[in-house]
PDB file of C-alpha atoms in Angstrom:
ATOM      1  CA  UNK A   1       0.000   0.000   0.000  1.00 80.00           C
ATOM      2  CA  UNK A   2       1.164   3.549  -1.224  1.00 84.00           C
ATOM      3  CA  UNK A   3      -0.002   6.762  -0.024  1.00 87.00           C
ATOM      4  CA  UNK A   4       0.973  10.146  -0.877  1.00 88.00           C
ATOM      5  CA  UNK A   5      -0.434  13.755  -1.113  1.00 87.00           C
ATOM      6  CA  UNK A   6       0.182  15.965  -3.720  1.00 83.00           C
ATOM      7  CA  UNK A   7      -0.064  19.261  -5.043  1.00 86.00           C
ATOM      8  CA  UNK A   8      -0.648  20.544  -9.111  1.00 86.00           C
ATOM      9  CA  UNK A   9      -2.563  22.901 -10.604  1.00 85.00           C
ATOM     10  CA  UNK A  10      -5.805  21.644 -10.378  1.00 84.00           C
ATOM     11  CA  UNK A  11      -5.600  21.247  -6.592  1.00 86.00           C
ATOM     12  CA  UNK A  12      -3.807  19.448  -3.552  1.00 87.00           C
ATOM     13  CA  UNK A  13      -4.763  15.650  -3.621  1.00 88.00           C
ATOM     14  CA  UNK A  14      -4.510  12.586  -1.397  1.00 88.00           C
ATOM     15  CA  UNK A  15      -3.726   9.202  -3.601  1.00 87.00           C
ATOM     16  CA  UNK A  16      -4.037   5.583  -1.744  1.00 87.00           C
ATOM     17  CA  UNK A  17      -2.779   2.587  -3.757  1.00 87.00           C
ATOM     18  CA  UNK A  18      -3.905  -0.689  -2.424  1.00 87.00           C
ATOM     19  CA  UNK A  19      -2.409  -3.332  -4.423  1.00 86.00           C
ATOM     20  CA  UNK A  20      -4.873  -6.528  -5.027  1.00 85.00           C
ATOM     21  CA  UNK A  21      -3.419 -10.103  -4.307  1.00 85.00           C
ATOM     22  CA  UNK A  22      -4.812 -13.429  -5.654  1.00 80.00           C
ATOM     23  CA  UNK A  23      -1.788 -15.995  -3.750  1.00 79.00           C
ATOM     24  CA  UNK A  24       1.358 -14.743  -4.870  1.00 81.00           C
ATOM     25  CA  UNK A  25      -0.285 -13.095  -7.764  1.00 82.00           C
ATOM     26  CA  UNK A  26      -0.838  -9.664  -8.177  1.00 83.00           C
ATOM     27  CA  UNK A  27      -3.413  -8.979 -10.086  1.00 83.00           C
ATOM     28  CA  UNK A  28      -4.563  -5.424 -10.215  1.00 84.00           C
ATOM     29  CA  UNK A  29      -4.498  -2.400  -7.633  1.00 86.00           C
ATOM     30  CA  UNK A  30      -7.265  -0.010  -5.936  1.00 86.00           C
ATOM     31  CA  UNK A  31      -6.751   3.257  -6.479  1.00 85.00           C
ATOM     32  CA  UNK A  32      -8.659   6.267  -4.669  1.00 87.00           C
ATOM     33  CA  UNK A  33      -7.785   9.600  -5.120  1.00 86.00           C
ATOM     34  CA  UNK A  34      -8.933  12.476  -2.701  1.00 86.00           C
ATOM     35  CA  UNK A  35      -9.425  15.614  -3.493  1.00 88.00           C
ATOM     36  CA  UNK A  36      -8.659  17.742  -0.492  1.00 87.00           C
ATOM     37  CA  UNK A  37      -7.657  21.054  -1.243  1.00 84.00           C
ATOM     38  CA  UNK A  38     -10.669  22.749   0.373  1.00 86.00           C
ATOM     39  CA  UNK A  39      -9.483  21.032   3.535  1.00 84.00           C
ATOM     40  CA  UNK A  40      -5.331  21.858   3.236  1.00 83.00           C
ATOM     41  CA  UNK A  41      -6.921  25.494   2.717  1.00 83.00           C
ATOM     42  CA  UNK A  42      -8.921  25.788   5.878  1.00 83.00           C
ATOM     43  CA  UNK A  43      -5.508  24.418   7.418  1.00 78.00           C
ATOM     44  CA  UNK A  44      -3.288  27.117   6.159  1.00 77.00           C
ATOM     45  CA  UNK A  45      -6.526  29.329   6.804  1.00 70.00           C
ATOM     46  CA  UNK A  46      -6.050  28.005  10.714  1.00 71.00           C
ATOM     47  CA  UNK A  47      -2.136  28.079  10.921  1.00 69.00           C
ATOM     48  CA  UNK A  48      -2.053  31.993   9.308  1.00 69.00           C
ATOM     49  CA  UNK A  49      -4.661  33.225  11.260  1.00 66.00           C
ATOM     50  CA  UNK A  50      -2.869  31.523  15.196  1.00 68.00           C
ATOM     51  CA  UNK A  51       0.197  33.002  13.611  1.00 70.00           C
ATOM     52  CA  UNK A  52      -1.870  36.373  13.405  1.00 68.00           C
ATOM     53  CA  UNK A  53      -3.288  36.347  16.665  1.00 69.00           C
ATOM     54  CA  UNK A  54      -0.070  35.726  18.143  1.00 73.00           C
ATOM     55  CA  UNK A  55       1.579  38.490  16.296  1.00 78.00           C
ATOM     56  CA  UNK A  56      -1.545  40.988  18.115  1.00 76.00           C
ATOM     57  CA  UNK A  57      -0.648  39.824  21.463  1.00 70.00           C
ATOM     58  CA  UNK A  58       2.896  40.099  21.113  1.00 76.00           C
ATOM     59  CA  UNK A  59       2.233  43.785  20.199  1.00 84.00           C
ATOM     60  CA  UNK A  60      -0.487  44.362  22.552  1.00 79.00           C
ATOM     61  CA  UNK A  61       2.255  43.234  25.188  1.00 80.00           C
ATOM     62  CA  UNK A  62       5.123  45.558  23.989  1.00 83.00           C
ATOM     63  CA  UNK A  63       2.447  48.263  24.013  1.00 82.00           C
ATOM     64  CA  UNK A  64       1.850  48.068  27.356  1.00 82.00           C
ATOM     65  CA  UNK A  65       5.312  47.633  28.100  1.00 84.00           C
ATOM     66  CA  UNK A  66       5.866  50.962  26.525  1.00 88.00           C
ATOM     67  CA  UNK A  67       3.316  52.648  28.552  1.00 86.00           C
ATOM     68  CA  UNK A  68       4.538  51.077  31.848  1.00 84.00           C
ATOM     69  CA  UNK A  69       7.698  52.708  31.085  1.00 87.00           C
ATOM     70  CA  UNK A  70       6.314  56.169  30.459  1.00 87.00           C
ATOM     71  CA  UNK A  71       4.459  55.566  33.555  1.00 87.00           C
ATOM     72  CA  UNK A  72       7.847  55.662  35.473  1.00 84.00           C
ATOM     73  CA  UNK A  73       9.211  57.993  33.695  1.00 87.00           C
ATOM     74  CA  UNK A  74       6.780  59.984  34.912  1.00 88.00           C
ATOM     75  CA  UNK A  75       6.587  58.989  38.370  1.00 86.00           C
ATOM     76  CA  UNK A  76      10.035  59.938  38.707  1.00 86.00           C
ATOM     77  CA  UNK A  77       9.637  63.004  37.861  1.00 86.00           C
ATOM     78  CA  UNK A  78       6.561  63.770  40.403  1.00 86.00           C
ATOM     79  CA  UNK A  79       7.149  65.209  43.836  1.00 87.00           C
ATOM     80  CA  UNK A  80       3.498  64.616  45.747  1.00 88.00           C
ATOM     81  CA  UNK A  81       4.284  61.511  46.837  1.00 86.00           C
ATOM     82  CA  UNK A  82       0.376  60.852  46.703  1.00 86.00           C
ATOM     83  CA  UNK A  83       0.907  61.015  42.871  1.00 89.00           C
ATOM     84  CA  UNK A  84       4.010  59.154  42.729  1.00 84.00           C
ATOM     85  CA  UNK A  85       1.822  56.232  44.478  1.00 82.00           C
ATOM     86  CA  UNK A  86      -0.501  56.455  41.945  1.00 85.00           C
ATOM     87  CA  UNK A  87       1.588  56.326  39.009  1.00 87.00           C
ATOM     88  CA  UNK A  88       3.651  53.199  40.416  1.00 83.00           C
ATOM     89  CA  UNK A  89       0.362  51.155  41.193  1.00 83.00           C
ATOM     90  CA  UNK A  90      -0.715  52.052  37.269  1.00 86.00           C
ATOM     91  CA  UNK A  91       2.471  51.251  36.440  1.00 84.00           C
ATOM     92  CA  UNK A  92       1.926  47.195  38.387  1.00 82.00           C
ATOM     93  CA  UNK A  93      -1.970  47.275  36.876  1.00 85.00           C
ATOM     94  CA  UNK A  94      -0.350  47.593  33.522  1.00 86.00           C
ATOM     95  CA  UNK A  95       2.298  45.207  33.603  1.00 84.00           C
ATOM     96  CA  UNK A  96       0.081  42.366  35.205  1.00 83.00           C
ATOM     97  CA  UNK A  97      -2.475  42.392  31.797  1.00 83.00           C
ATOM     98  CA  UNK A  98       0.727  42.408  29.895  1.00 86.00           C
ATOM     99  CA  UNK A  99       2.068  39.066  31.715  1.00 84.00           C
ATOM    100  CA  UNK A 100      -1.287  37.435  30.405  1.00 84.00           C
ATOM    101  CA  UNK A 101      -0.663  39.090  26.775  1.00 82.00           C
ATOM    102  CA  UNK A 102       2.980  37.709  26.767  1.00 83.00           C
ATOM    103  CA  UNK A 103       1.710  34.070  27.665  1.00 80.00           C
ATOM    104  CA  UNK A 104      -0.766  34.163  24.953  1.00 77.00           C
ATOM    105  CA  UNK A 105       1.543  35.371  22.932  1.00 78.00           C
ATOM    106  CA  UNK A 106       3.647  32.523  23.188  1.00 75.00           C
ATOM    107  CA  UNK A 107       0.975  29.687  22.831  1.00 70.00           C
ATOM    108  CA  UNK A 108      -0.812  28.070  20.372  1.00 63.00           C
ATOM    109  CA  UNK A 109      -4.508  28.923  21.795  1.00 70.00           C
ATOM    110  CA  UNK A 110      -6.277  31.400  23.383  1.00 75.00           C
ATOM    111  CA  UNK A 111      -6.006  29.672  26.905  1.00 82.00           C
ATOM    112  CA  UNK A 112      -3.874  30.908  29.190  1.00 86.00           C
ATOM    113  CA  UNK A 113      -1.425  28.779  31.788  1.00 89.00           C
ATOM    114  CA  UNK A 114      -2.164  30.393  34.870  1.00 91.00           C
ATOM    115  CA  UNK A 115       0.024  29.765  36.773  1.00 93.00           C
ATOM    116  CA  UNK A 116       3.070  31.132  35.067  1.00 90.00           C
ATOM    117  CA  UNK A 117       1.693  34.259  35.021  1.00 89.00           C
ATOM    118  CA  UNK A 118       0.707  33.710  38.862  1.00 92.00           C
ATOM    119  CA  UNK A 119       4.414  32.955  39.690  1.00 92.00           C
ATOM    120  CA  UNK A 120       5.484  35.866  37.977  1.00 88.00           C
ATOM    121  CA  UNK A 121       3.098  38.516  39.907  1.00 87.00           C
ATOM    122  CA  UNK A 122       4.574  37.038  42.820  1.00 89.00           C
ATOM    123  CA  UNK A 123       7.671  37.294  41.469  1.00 87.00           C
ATOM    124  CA  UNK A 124       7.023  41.255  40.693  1.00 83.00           C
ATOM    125  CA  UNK A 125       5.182  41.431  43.950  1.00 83.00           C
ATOM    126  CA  UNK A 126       7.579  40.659  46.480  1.00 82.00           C
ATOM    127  CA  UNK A 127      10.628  42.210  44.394  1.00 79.00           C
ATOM    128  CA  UNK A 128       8.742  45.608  45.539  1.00 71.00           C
ATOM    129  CA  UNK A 129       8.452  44.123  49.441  1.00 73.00           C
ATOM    130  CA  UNK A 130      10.362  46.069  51.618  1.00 70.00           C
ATOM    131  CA  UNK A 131      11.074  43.132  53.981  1.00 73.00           C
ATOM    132  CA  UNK A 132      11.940  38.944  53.813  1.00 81.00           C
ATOM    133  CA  UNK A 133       7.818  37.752  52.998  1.00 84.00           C
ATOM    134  CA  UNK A 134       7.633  33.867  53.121  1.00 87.00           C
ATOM    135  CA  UNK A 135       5.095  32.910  50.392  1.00 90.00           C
ATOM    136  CA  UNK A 136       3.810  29.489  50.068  1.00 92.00           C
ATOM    137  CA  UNK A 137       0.709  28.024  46.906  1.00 94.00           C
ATOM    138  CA  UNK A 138      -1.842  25.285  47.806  1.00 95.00           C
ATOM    139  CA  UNK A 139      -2.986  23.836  44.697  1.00 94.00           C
ATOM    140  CA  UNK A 140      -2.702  24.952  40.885  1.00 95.00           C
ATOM    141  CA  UNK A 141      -4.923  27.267  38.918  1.00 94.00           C
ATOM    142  CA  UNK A 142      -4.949  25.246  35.892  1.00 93.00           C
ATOM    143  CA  UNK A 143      -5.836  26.793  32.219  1.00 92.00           C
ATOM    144  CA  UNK A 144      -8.289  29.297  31.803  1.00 92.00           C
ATOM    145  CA  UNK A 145      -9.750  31.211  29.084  1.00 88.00           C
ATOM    146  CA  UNK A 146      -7.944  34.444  28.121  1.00 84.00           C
ATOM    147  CA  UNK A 147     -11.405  36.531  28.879  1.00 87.00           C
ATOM    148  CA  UNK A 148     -10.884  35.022  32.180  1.00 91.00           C
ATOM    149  CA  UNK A 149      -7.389  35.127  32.641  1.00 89.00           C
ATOM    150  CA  UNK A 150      -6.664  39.057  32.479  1.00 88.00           C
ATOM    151  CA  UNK A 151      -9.451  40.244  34.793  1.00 89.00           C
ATOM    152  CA  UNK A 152      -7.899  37.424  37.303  1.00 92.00           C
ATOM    153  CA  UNK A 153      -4.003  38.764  36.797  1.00 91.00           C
ATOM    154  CA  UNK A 154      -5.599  41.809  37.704  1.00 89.00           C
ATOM    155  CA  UNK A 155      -7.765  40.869  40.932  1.00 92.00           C
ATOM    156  CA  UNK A 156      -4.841  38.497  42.246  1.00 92.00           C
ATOM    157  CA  UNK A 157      -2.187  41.385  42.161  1.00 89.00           C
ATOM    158  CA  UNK A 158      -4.255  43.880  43.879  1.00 88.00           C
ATOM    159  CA  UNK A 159      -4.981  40.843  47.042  1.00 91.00           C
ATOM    160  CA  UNK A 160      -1.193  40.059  46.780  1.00 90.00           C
ATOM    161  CA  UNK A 161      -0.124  43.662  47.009  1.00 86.00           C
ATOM    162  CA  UNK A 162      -2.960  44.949  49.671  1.00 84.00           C
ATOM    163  CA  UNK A 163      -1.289  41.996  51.751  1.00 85.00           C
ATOM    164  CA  UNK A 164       1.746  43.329  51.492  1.00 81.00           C
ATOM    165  CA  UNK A 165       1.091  46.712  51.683  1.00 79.00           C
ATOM    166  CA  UNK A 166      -0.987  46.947  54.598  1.00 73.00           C
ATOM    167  CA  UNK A 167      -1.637  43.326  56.112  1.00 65.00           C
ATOM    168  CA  UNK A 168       2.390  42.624  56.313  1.00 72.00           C
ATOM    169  CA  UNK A 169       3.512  46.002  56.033  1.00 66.00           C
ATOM    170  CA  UNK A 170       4.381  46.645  59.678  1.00 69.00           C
ATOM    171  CA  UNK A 171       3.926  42.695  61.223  1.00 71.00           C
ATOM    172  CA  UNK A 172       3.928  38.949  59.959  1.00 75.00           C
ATOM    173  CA  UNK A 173       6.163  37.408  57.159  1.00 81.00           C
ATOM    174  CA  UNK A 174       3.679  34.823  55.582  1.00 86.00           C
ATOM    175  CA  UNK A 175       1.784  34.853  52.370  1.00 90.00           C
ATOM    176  CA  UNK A 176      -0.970  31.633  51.712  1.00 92.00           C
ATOM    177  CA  UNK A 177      -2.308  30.959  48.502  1.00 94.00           C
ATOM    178  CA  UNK A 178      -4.725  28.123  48.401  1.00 95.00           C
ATOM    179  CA  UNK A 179      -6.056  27.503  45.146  1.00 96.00           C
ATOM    180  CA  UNK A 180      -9.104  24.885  44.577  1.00 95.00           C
ATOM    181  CA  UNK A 181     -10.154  24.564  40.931  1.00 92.00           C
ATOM    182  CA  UNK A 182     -12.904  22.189  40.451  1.00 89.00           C
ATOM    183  CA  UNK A 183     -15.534  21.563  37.181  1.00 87.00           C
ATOM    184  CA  UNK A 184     -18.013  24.213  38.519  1.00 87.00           C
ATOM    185  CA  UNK A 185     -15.438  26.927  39.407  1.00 91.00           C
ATOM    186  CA  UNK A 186     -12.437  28.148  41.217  1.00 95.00           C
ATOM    187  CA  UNK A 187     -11.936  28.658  44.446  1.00 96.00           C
ATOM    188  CA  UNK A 188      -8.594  31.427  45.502  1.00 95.00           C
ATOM    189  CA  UNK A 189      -7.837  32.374  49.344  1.00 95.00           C
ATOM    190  CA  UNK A 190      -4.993  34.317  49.894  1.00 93.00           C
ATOM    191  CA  UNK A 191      -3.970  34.483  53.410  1.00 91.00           C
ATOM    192  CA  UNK A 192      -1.919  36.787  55.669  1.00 88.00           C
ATOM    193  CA  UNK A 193      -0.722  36.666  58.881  1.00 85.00           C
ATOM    194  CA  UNK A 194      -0.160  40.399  59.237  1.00 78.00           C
ATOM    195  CA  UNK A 195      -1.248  43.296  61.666  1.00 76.00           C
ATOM    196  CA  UNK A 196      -4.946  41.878  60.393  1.00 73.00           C
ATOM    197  CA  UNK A 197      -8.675  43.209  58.982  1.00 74.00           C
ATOM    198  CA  UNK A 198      -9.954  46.159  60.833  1.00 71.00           C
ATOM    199  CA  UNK A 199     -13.135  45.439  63.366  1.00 68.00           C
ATOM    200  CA  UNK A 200     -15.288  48.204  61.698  1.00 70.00           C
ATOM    201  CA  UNK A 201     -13.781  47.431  57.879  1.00 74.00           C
ATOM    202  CA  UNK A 202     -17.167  47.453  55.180  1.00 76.00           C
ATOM    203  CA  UNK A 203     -15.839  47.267  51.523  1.00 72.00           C
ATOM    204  CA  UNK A 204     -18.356  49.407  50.069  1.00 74.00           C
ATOM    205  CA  UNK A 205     -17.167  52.163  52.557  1.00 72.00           C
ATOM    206  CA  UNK A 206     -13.725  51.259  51.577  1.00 76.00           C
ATOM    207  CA  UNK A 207     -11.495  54.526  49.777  1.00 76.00           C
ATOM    208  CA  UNK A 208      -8.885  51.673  48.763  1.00 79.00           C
ATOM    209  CA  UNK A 209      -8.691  51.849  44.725  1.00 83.00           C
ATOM    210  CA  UNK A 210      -7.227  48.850  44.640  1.00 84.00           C
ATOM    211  CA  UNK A 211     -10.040  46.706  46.295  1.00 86.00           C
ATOM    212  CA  UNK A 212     -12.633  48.678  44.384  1.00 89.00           C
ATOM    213  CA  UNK A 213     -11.051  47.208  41.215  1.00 87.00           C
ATOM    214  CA  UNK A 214     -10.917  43.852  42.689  1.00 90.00           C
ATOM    215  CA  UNK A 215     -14.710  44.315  43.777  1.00 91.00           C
ATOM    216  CA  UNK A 216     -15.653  45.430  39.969  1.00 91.00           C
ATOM    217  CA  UNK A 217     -13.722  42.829  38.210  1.00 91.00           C
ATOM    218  CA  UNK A 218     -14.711  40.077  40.213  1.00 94.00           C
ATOM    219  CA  UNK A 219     -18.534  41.277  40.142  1.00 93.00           C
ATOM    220  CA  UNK A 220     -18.494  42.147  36.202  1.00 92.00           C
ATOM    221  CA  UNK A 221     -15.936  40.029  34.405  1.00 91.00           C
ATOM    222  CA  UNK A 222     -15.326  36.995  36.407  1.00 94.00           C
ATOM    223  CA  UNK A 223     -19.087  36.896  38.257  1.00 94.00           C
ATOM    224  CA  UNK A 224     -17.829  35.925  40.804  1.00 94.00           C
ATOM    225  CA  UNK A 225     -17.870  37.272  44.219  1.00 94.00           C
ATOM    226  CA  UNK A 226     -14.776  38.329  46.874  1.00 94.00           C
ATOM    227  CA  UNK A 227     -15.036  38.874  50.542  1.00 91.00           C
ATOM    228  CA  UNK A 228     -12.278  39.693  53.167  1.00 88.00           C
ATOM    229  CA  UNK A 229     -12.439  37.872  56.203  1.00 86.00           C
ATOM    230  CA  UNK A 230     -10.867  37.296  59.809  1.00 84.00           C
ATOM    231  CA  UNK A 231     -10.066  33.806  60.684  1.00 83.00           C
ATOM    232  CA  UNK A 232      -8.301  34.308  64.172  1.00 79.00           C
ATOM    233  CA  UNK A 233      -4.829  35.441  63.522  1.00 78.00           C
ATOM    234  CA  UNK A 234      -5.251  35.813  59.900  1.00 83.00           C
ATOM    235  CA  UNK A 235      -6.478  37.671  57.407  1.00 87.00           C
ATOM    236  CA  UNK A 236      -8.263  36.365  54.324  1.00 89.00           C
ATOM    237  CA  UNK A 237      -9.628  37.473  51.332  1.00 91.00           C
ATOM    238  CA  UNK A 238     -11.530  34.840  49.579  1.00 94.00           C
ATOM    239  CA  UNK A 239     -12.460  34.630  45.747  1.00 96.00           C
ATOM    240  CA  UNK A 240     -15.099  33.003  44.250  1.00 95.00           C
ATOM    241  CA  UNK A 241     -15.550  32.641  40.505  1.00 94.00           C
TER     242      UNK A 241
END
């Protein structure tokens, strides 16, 4: 048996040879011939267009590397400390999507590895600590979708850094991640063991940007729901999705 594909001017085709025995005979051969140039086509269609959508999130991603780094620029620049704040958080909002962006850009569908880009917002995260934070993960976040993914980058770096900005800031050294991903959803506690949640602390009363974002995103894009809680010495902030 001989098969082969080929390509002319008529189209691409697929030829299969079966030869036909009778004992140690041979007395004829089968021959089918395919033609399946509508179906190389919608390959090629397939391969340019991954190779296309690759090429957009490669350039959304040095984008918004380029406006990180304006973002500093200009942060360095600022004197009112409140505004340097500002400008450094945009600057970590920023570079978190363009984590997510970089991964896609680098795979061969739209889902994203999560946690590579979790591992590197840690990574970012405690570069920025100002003191030795122990971090430990509890379970794996698995693929997700890349309409899930980004909002997620985004909500996860806001609970890592409002951990280490105020939970850890002044007391405590260790950072919990527990993640449980199951068929029906995802389940994402990140845990403190810092100077702890306020007694009178409502998150719709809350001035905190940060959590505000986390509230929206979690709410509107991954509807899901987030709650901070205190579970004796710790302090946890548990997402739902």
């Amino acid at each position: 048996m001989r098969r082969e594909e080929f390509e002319n001017e008529s189209g691409i085709f697929d030829l299969l040879v079966m030869p036909l025995v009778a004992g140690s005979d041979h007395i004829g051969a089968i021959v089918l011939l395919h033609n399946v140039t509508e179906l190389r086509r919608r390959d090629r269609a397939l391969v340019t267009k991954d190779v296309t959508i690759r090429e957009i999130h490669h350039r959304v991603k040095n984008n918004l590397q380029t406006v990180s780094a304006l973002l500093r620029l200009q942060s360095r620049r600022v004197d009112d400390e409140i505004a340097k704040t500002a400008l450094e958080e945009a600057v970590r909002r920023v570079a978190s999507i363009a984590i997510v962006h970089e991964t896609l850009s680098n795979s061969s569908t739209e889902s994203v590895a999560f946690d590579e880009v979790y591992d590197r917002i840690v990574h970012n995260a405690i570069e920025l600590s100002t003191h030795k934070i122990n971090v430990k993960k509890v379970g794996t976040f698995g693929t997700f979708d890349s309409q899930i993914a980004t909002p997620l980058a985004l909500v996860i770096t806001e609970l890592i850094h409002n951990s280490l900005e105020h939970g850890l800031a002044n007391s405590g050294e260790n950072l919990r991640i527990e993640v449980s991903r199951k068929a029906d959803g995802c389940e994402v506690r990140i845990i403190d063991d810092g100077v702890g949640l306020p007694l009178d602390f409502k998150w719709d009363q809350s001035s905190n940007l940060g959590l505000q974002i986390v509230k929206t995103l979690t709410e509107n894009e991954l509807k899901g729901s987030i709650e901070l809680v205190r579970v004796g010495s710790e302090t946890q902030a548990v997402l739902k999705f």
